[in-house]
Amino acid sequence: MNEQTKQTIAPKRWWYIMPIVFITYSLAYLDRANFSFASAAGINEDLGITKGISSLLGALFFLGYFFFQIPGAIYAERRSVKKLVFWCLVLWGGCASLTGMVSNIPMLAVIRFTLGVVEAAVMPAMLIYISNWFTKSERSRANTFLILGNPVTVLWMSVVSGYLINAFGWREMFIIEGFPAVIWAVAWWFLVQDKPSQAKWLSDAEKAALQAQLQKEQENLKAVRNYSEAFKSRNVILLCAQYFAWSIGVYGFVLWLPSILRNGTQMGIVEAGWLSAVPYLAATIAMIVVSWASDKLQNRKLFVWPLLLIGALAFLGSYLVGSDNFWLSYALLVIAGASMYAPYGPFFAIIPEMLPRNVAGGAMALINSMGALGSFLGSWVVGYLNGATGSPSASYIFMGSALLVAVWLTLIVKPSQDRQAPLPHDAKHA
């Protein structure tokens, strides 16, 4: 992209779109991650949930999330991101608040599964939305601002949820934390346009420059007729497997960190909240630095596999250090958390740079749905191992091993295979 084009394409897109994207994904993440605090704060005792059932309930969300990724992405790609996300916001806020009113295990299971269903479309829809508004040289940073909603939310949610539970109880925490999503749905409806051509805050020249650049990037991609052809691509299959293994580590960590910390030193829920927040502060900084470097060098894989390798080694280091050295083990967990989150921006920039727009959204949804399946497995198995062994040691080995598999799968992906050489000038205009 030449300097003149860069100047023509409005910098105001960042200031207008990114806060909206960030807040929306933050609220989605708030209503899925606060279950970890309820688990550490007495929901199991109040509802008579055994340790095995607790790990399954924590994981049920991801089962609902798995099944509805691709239908949501197809609707977002062919119809409207705006309408889809509006209804998702309303429904997941309602489901989150209803979690605070449950009186038995089957009711909780239904709500956890339903919450996964209504949140399923959000991630692929938002990635499609970003690909409509940001060019290749911007996409890793744009994706990162979206996914920053994840660690930043857990950062403040860890502290706020700890205080809410301490002041009121786990039921009130769920009820209070469900309301912001419903309120934000109204703001979303009035603030968002699906495509740049619909935006009144962009000039005609800015719209034309952005559309021309996005169209130019599509010309260098090999044509793919339909979703079936895209889903059979070697790279898409490898990225599905890679994200499955990566997500085992991430969500085993996210859902069970407060419980691991409380069991480690018998600390209170407020202290566990503050300590749970630190890995996400480190993750936020790492994500911003890594996405900037990835866009600068236009190399995506280089900013994925080395970080996942560091995360794997940190988990295995926590296992070797043992629970007797709590603070050293905790420091390694902070490194693991930051390393697992840092590569998200570059990773999700790979797909739209590899596949044309007509199938990229569906491919991202397929990959994200396999991540949901990995998240289900990770959160269930880690919860089970912690309960069965009375120690997080076995789960550290499990999460570290999964990340090592993700490293290997990243290394054998070859994005250049799905690109074509630009046609000679005469052939383009023949």
Coordinates of C-alpha atoms in Angstrom, one line a residue:
M1 CA 0.0 0.0 0.0
N2 CA 1.6 3.3 -1.0
E3 CA 1.8 6.3 1.3
Q4 CA -0.9 8.3 -0.5
T5 CA -3.4 5.4 0.0
K6 CA -2.5 5.1 3.6
Q7 CA -3.3 8.8 4.1
T8 CA -6.6 8.6 2.2
I9 CA -8.0 5.7 4.2
A10 CA -9.4 7.3 7.3
P11 CA -7.5 6.8 10.6
K12 CA -10.8 7.7 12.3
R13 CA -11.9 4.1 11.6
W14 CA -9.7 3.0 14.5
W15 CA -11.2 5.5 16.9
Y16 CA -14.8 4.8 15.9
I17 CA -14.8 1.0 15.4
M18 CA -12.3 -0.4 17.8
P19 CA -14.0 0.8 21.0
I20 CA -17.3 -0.8 19.8
V21 CA -15.6 -4.1 18.9
F22 CA -13.7 -4.2 22.2
I23 CA -16.7 -3.5 24.4
T24 CA -18.8 -6.1 22.6
Y25 CA -16.3 -8.9 22.9
S26 CA -15.5 -7.9 26.5
L27 CA -19.1 -8.3 27.5
A28 CA -19.3 -11.7 25.8
Y29 CA -16.2 -12.8 27.7
L30 CA -17.4 -11.4 31.0
D31 CA -20.5 -13.6 30.9
R32 CA -18.6 -16.8 30.1
A33 CA -15.6 -16.4 32.4
N34 CA -17.4 -15.4 35.7
F35 CA -18.5 -19.1 36.1
S36 CA -14.9 -19.8 37.3
F37 CA -15.5 -17.4 40.2
A38 CA -18.8 -19.0 41.2
S39 CA -17.0 -22.4 41.2
A40 CA -14.4 -21.0 43.6
A41 CA -17.1 -19.3 45.7
G42 CA -19.6 -22.0 46.7
I43 CA -22.0 -22.7 43.8
N44 CA -21.0 -26.4 44.0
E45 CA -21.9 -26.6 47.7
D46 CA -25.1 -24.6 47.3
L47 CA -26.5 -26.7 44.4
G48 CA -24.9 -30.1 45.5
I49 CA -22.6 -30.3 42.5
T50 CA -19.8 -32.9 42.7
K51 CA -16.3 -32.1 41.3
G52 CA -16.9 -34.3 38.2
I53 CA -20.2 -32.5 37.4
S54 CA -18.6 -29.1 38.1
S55 CA -16.0 -29.6 35.4
L56 CA -18.7 -30.8 33.0
L57 CA -20.9 -27.8 33.7
G58 CA -18.0 -25.4 33.2
A59 CA -17.3 -27.1 29.8
L60 CA -21.0 -27.3 28.6
F61 CA -20.8 -23.7 27.4
F62 CA -18.2 -24.7 24.8
L63 CA -20.4 -27.5 23.5
G64 CA -23.2 -25.0 22.6
Y65 CA -20.5 -22.7 21.3
F66 CA -19.2 -25.5 19.0
F67 CA -22.5 -26.3 17.3
F68 CA -23.5 -22.8 16.2
Q69 CA -20.3 -21.2 15.0
I70 CA -20.7 -21.9 11.3
P71 CA -24.4 -21.1 10.9
G72 CA -23.7 -17.8 12.7
A73 CA -20.8 -17.0 10.4
I74 CA -22.8 -17.8 7.3
Y75 CA -25.6 -15.4 8.4
A76 CA -23.0 -12.7 9.3
E77 CA -21.3 -13.1 5.9
R78 CA -24.4 -13.2 3.7
R79 CA -26.8 -11.0 5.7
S80 CA -25.8 -8.8 8.6
V81 CA -23.3 -8.7 11.4
K82 CA -25.3 -5.8 13.0
K83 CA -28.6 -7.7 13.4
L84 CA -26.9 -11.0 14.5
V85 CA -24.8 -9.4 17.2
F86 CA -27.7 -7.3 18.5
W87 CA -29.8 -10.3 19.3
C88 CA -26.8 -12.2 20.7
L89 CA -26.1 -9.4 23.1
V90 CA -29.7 -9.4 24.4
L91 CA -29.9 -13.1 24.7
W92 CA -26.5 -13.8 26.4
G93 CA -27.1 -11.0 28.9
G94 CA -30.4 -12.6 29.8
C95 CA -28.9 -16.0 30.1
A96 CA -26.0 -14.7 32.2
S97 CA -28.4 -13.1 34.7
L98 CA -30.6 -16.2 34.8
T99 CA -27.6 -18.2 36.0
G100 CA -28.0 -16.3 39.3
M101 CA -31.5 -17.7 39.7
V102 CA -30.9 -21.4 39.2
S103 CA -32.0 -23.8 41.8
N104 CA -30.8 -27.2 40.5
I105 CA -28.2 -28.8 38.3
P106 CA -30.3 -29.5 35.1
M107 CA -31.4 -25.8 35.0
L108 CA -27.8 -24.7 35.3
A109 CA -26.7 -27.2 32.6
V110 CA -29.4 -25.9 30.2
I111 CA -28.4 -22.2 30.8
R112 CA -24.7 -22.9 30.4
F113 CA -25.3 -24.7 27.0
T114 CA -27.7 -22.0 25.8
L115 CA -25.2 -19.3 26.8
G116 CA -22.7 -21.1 24.5
V117 CA -25.2 -21.2 21.6
V118 CA -26.0 -17.4 21.7
E119 CA -22.4 -16.4 22.1
A120 CA -21.2 -18.8 19.3
A121 CA -21.7 -16.4 16.4
V122 CA -20.0 -13.4 18.0
M123 CA -16.3 -14.2 17.4
P124 CA -16.6 -15.2 13.7
A125 CA -19.1 -12.3 13.1
M126 CA -16.7 -9.8 14.6
L127 CA -13.7 -11.2 12.6
I128 CA -15.9 -10.8 9.4
Y129 CA -16.8 -7.3 10.5
I130 CA -13.1 -6.4 10.9
S131 CA -12.2 -7.9 7.5
N132 CA -14.8 -5.6 5.9
W133 CA -13.2 -2.5 7.5
F134 CA -9.5 -3.1 7.8
T135 CA -6.8 -3.9 5.2
K136 CA -4.1 -6.6 5.3
S137 CA -1.5 -4.3 6.9
E138 CA -3.9 -3.4 9.7
R139 CA -5.6 -6.7 10.4
S140 CA -3.4 -8.3 13.1
R141 CA -3.7 -5.1 15.2
A142 CA -7.5 -4.9 14.5
N143 CA -8.0 -8.6 15.5
T144 CA -5.9 -8.0 18.6
F145 CA -8.1 -5.0 19.7
L146 CA -11.1 -7.4 19.4
I147 CA -9.5 -10.3 21.3
L148 CA -8.0 -7.9 23.9
G149 CA -11.6 -7.9 25.2
N150 CA -10.7 -11.4 26.5
P151 CA -7.7 -10.8 28.8
V152 CA -8.7 -7.2 29.7
T153 CA -12.2 -8.4 30.8
V154 CA -10.8 -11.2 32.9
L155 CA -8.4 -8.7 34.4
W156 CA -11.0 -6.4 35.8
M157 CA -13.7 -9.1 36.1
S158 CA -11.4 -11.1 38.4
V159 CA -11.2 -8.2 40.8
V160 CA -14.9 -7.0 40.5
S161 CA -16.3 -10.5 40.7
G162 CA -14.2 -11.2 43.8
Y163 CA -15.7 -8.1 45.5
L164 CA -19.3 -8.8 44.3
I165 CA -19.2 -12.3 45.7
N166 CA -17.6 -11.1 48.9
A167 CA -20.3 -8.4 49.3
F168 CA -23.4 -10.2 48.0
G169 CA -22.8 -13.8 46.8
W170 CA -22.4 -15.7 43.6
R171 CA -26.1 -15.4 42.6
E172 CA -26.0 -11.6 42.7
M173 CA -22.7 -11.5 40.8
F174 CA -24.3 -13.3 37.9
I175 CA -27.4 -11.1 37.9
I176 CA -25.5 -7.9 38.1
E177 CA -22.9 -8.9 35.5
G178 CA -25.6 -9.9 32.9
F179 CA -27.2 -6.4 32.7
P180 CA -24.4 -4.5 30.8
A181 CA -24.8 -6.8 27.7
V182 CA -28.5 -5.9 27.3
I183 CA -27.9 -2.2 27.8
W184 CA -25.0 -2.3 25.3
A185 CA -27.2 -4.0 22.7
V186 CA -29.1 -0.7 22.3
A187 CA -25.9 1.3 21.8
W188 CA -24.6 -1.3 19.3
W189 CA -27.8 -1.0 17.2
F190 CA -27.4 2.8 16.8
L191 CA -23.6 2.9 16.4
V192 CA -22.8 0.0 13.9
Q193 CA -23.0 -0.2 10.1
D194 CA -22.2 -3.5 8.4
K195 CA -20.1 -2.0 5.5
P196 CA -18.0 1.1 5.0
S197 CA -20.3 2.2 2.2
Q198 CA -23.1 2.6 4.8
A199 CA -21.1 4.9 7.1
K200 CA -22.1 8.5 7.2
W201 CA -18.9 9.4 9.1
L202 CA -16.6 8.5 6.1
S203 CA -16.2 10.7 3.1
D204 CA -16.8 9.3 -0.4
A205 CA -13.1 9.5 -1.1
E206 CA -12.3 7.5 2.0
K207 CA -14.9 4.9 1.2
A208 CA -13.6 4.5 -2.4
A209 CA -9.9 4.3 -1.2
L210 CA -10.7 1.6 1.4
Q211 CA -12.9 -0.4 -1.1
A212 CA -10.2 -0.3 -3.7
Q213 CA -7.5 -1.5 -1.4
L214 CA -9.7 -4.4 0.0
Q215 CA -10.6 -5.4 -3.6
K216 CA -6.9 -5.3 -4.7
E217 CA -6.0 -7.7 -1.8
Q218 CA -8.7 -10.2 -3.0
E219 CA -7.2 -10.3 -6.5
N220 CA -4.1 -12.1 -5.2
L221 CA -6.0 -14.9 -3.6
K222 CA -6.7 -18.2 -5.3
A223 CA -10.4 -18.6 -6.1
V224 CA -12.3 -21.0 -3.9
R225 CA -15.8 -21.9 -5.1
N226 CA -17.6 -22.8 -1.9
Y227 CA -17.3 -23.7 1.8
S228 CA -16.8 -27.4 1.0
E229 CA -13.7 -26.7 -1.1
A230 CA -12.3 -24.3 1.6
F231 CA -12.9 -26.8 4.5
K232 CA -11.0 -29.5 2.6
S233 CA -7.9 -27.2 2.3
R234 CA -4.8 -28.7 3.9
N235 CA -4.1 -25.4 5.7
V236 CA -7.6 -25.1 7.1
I237 CA -7.6 -28.6 8.4
L238 CA -4.2 -28.0 10.1
L239 CA -5.3 -24.7 11.6
C240 CA -8.5 -26.4 13.0
A241 CA -6.3 -29.0 14.7
Q242 CA -3.8 -26.4 15.9
Y243 CA -6.6 -24.2 17.4
F244 CA -8.2 -27.2 19.1
A245 CA -4.9 -28.0 20.9
W246 CA -4.1 -24.4 21.7
S247 CA -7.6 -23.9 23.2
I248 CA -7.1 -26.9 25.5
G249 CA -4.4 -24.9 27.2
V250 CA -6.1 -21.5 27.2
Y251 CA -9.5 -22.6 28.7
G252 CA -8.1 -25.1 31.1
F253 CA -6.2 -22.1 32.4
V254 CA -9.0 -19.5 32.3
L255 CA -11.8 -21.6 33.9
W256 CA -9.7 -23.1 36.7
L257 CA -7.1 -20.5 37.7
P258 CA -9.1 -19.1 40.7
S259 CA -9.7 -22.6 42.0
I260 CA -6.0 -23.6 41.5
L261 CA -4.8 -20.4 43.4
R262 CA -7.3 -20.9 46.3
N263 CA -6.3 -24.5 46.7
G264 CA -2.6 -23.5 46.6
T265 CA -2.6 -21.2 49.6
Q266 CA -6.2 -21.4 51.0
M267 CA -6.5 -17.7 50.2
G268 CA -9.8 -15.7 50.2
I269 CA -11.8 -15.1 47.0
V270 CA -10.8 -11.4 46.9
E271 CA -7.1 -12.3 47.0
A272 CA -7.6 -15.0 44.4
G273 CA -9.3 -12.4 42.2
W274 CA -6.3 -10.0 42.4
L275 CA -3.8 -12.8 41.7
S276 CA -5.9 -14.2 38.9
A277 CA -5.8 -10.7 37.2
V278 CA -2.0 -10.5 36.9
P279 CA -1.6 -13.0 34.0
Y280 CA -4.2 -11.1 32.0
L281 CA -2.4 -7.8 32.5
A282 CA 0.8 -9.4 31.2
A283 CA -1.3 -11.0 28.3
T284 CA -2.7 -7.5 27.3
I285 CA 0.7 -6.0 27.0
A286 CA 2.1 -9.0 25.1
M287 CA -0.8 -9.0 22.6
I288 CA -0.4 -5.4 21.7
V289 CA 3.4 -5.7 21.1
V290 CA 3.1 -9.0 19.2
S291 CA 0.3 -7.8 16.9
W292 CA 2.2 -4.5 16.1
A293 CA 5.3 -6.5 15.2
S294 CA 3.4 -9.0 13.1
D295 CA 1.8 -6.2 11.0
K296 CA 5.2 -4.5 10.7
L297 CA 7.0 -7.6 9.5
Q298 CA 3.9 -9.2 7.7
N299 CA 4.9 -12.5 9.2
R300 CA 2.1 -14.3 11.0
K301 CA 3.6 -17.8 11.9
L302 CA 6.7 -16.3 13.4
F303 CA 4.5 -14.6 16.1
V304 CA 2.5 -17.7 16.9
W305 CA 4.5 -20.9 17.5
P306 CA 7.5 -19.4 19.5
L307 CA 5.0 -17.9 22.0
L308 CA 3.0 -21.1 22.3
L309 CA 6.3 -23.0 22.9
I310 CA 7.1 -20.6 25.8
G311 CA 3.6 -21.2 27.2
A312 CA 4.1 -25.0 27.1
L313 CA 7.5 -24.8 28.8
A314 CA 6.0 -22.5 31.5
F315 CA 3.3 -25.1 32.3
L316 CA 5.8 -27.9 32.4
G317 CA 8.0 -25.7 34.6
S318 CA 5.1 -25.2 37.0
Y319 CA 4.7 -29.0 37.2
L320 CA 8.4 -29.5 38.0
V321 CA 8.5 -26.7 40.6
G322 CA 5.6 -28.3 42.4
S323 CA 2.9 -26.8 44.7
D324 CA 5.4 -26.3 47.6
N325 CA 7.0 -23.4 45.7
F326 CA 3.7 -21.5 45.3
W327 CA 5.1 -18.1 44.2
L328 CA 7.6 -19.5 41.6
S329 CA 4.8 -21.8 40.2
Y330 CA 2.5 -18.7 40.1
A331 CA 5.2 -16.6 38.2
L332 CA 5.4 -19.4 35.6
L333 CA 1.6 -19.4 35.3
V334 CA 1.7 -15.7 34.6
I335 CA 4.2 -16.4 31.8
A336 CA 2.0 -19.2 30.5
G337 CA -1.1 -17.0 30.4
A338 CA 0.6 -14.1 28.6
S339 CA 2.3 -16.5 26.1
M340 CA -1.0 -18.2 25.2
Y341 CA -2.9 -15.0 24.6
A342 CA -0.2 -13.0 22.7
P343 CA -0.5 -14.8 19.3
Y344 CA -4.3 -14.4 18.8
G345 CA -4.0 -11.3 16.5
P346 CA -1.5 -12.8 14.0
F347 CA -3.3 -16.1 14.1
F348 CA -6.7 -14.8 13.0
A349 CA -5.0 -12.6 10.3
I350 CA -3.8 -15.8 8.6
I351 CA -7.2 -16.9 7.3
P352 CA -8.4 -13.8 5.4
E353 CA -4.9 -13.5 3.9
M354 CA -5.1 -17.1 2.7
L355 CA -8.7 -17.5 1.5
P356 CA -11.0 -15.2 -0.6
R357 CA -13.8 -13.3 1.1
N358 CA -16.6 -15.6 0.0
V359 CA -15.3 -18.4 2.2
A360 CA -12.9 -16.8 4.7
G361 CA -15.7 -16.1 7.3
G362 CA -16.9 -19.8 7.2
A363 CA -13.3 -21.0 7.5
M364 CA -12.7 -18.8 10.5
A365 CA -15.9 -20.1 12.1
L366 CA -14.9 -23.7 11.5
I367 CA -11.5 -23.1 13.1
N368 CA -13.1 -21.2 16.0
S369 CA -15.6 -24.1 16.5
M370 CA -12.7 -26.6 16.7
G371 CA -11.2 -24.2 19.3
A372 CA -14.5 -24.4 21.2
L373 CA -14.3 -28.2 21.1
G374 CA -10.7 -27.9 22.5
S375 CA -12.0 -25.5 25.1
F376 CA -14.7 -28.0 26.1
L377 CA -12.1 -30.8 26.4
G378 CA -9.6 -28.5 28.2
S379 CA -12.0 -27.1 30.8
W380 CA -13.6 -30.5 31.5
V381 CA -10.3 -32.5 31.8
V382 CA -8.5 -29.9 33.8
G383 CA -11.4 -29.6 36.2
Y384 CA -11.6 -33.4 36.4
L385 CA -7.8 -33.8 37.0
N386 CA -7.7 -31.1 39.7
G387 CA -10.6 -32.8 41.5
A388 CA -9.4 -36.4 41.1
T389 CA -5.8 -35.8 42.1
G390 CA -6.3 -32.9 44.5
S391 CA -3.4 -31.0 42.8
P392 CA -3.0 -29.1 39.6
S393 CA 0.2 -31.0 38.6
A394 CA -1.4 -33.4 36.2
S395 CA -3.3 -30.6 34.5
Y396 CA -0.1 -28.6 34.0
I397 CA 1.3 -31.6 32.0
F398 CA -1.9 -31.9 30.1
M399 CA -2.1 -28.2 29.1
G400 CA 1.7 -28.1 28.3
S401 CA 1.5 -31.1 26.1
A402 CA -1.5 -29.7 24.2
L403 CA 0.5 -26.5 23.5
L404 CA 3.4 -28.5 22.2
V405 CA 1.1 -30.2 19.7
A406 CA -0.1 -26.7 18.7
V407 CA 3.5 -25.6 18.1
W408 CA 4.2 -28.5 15.8
L409 CA 0.9 -28.0 13.8
T410 CA 1.7 -24.3 13.4
L411 CA 5.1 -25.1 12.0
I412 CA 3.8 -27.3 9.2
V413 CA 1.1 -24.8 8.0
K414 CA 2.1 -23.3 4.6
P415 CA -0.1 -20.2 3.9
S416 CA 1.7 -19.5 0.6
Q417 CA 0.2 -22.6 -0.9
D418 CA -3.3 -20.9 -0.9
R419 CA -2.1 -17.8 -2.6
Q420 CA -1.6 -17.3 -6.3
A421 CA 1.1 -15.2 -8.0
P422 CA -0.4 -11.9 -9.3
L423 CA -1.4 -12.1 -13.0
P424 CA 0.7 -10.1 -15.5
H425 CA -0.8 -6.7 -16.2
D426 CA -2.0 -7.6 -19.7
A427 CA -3.6 -10.8 -18.6
K428 CA -5.6 -9.0 -15.9
H429 CA -7.2 -6.7 -18.4
A430 CA -7.5 -9.2 -21.3

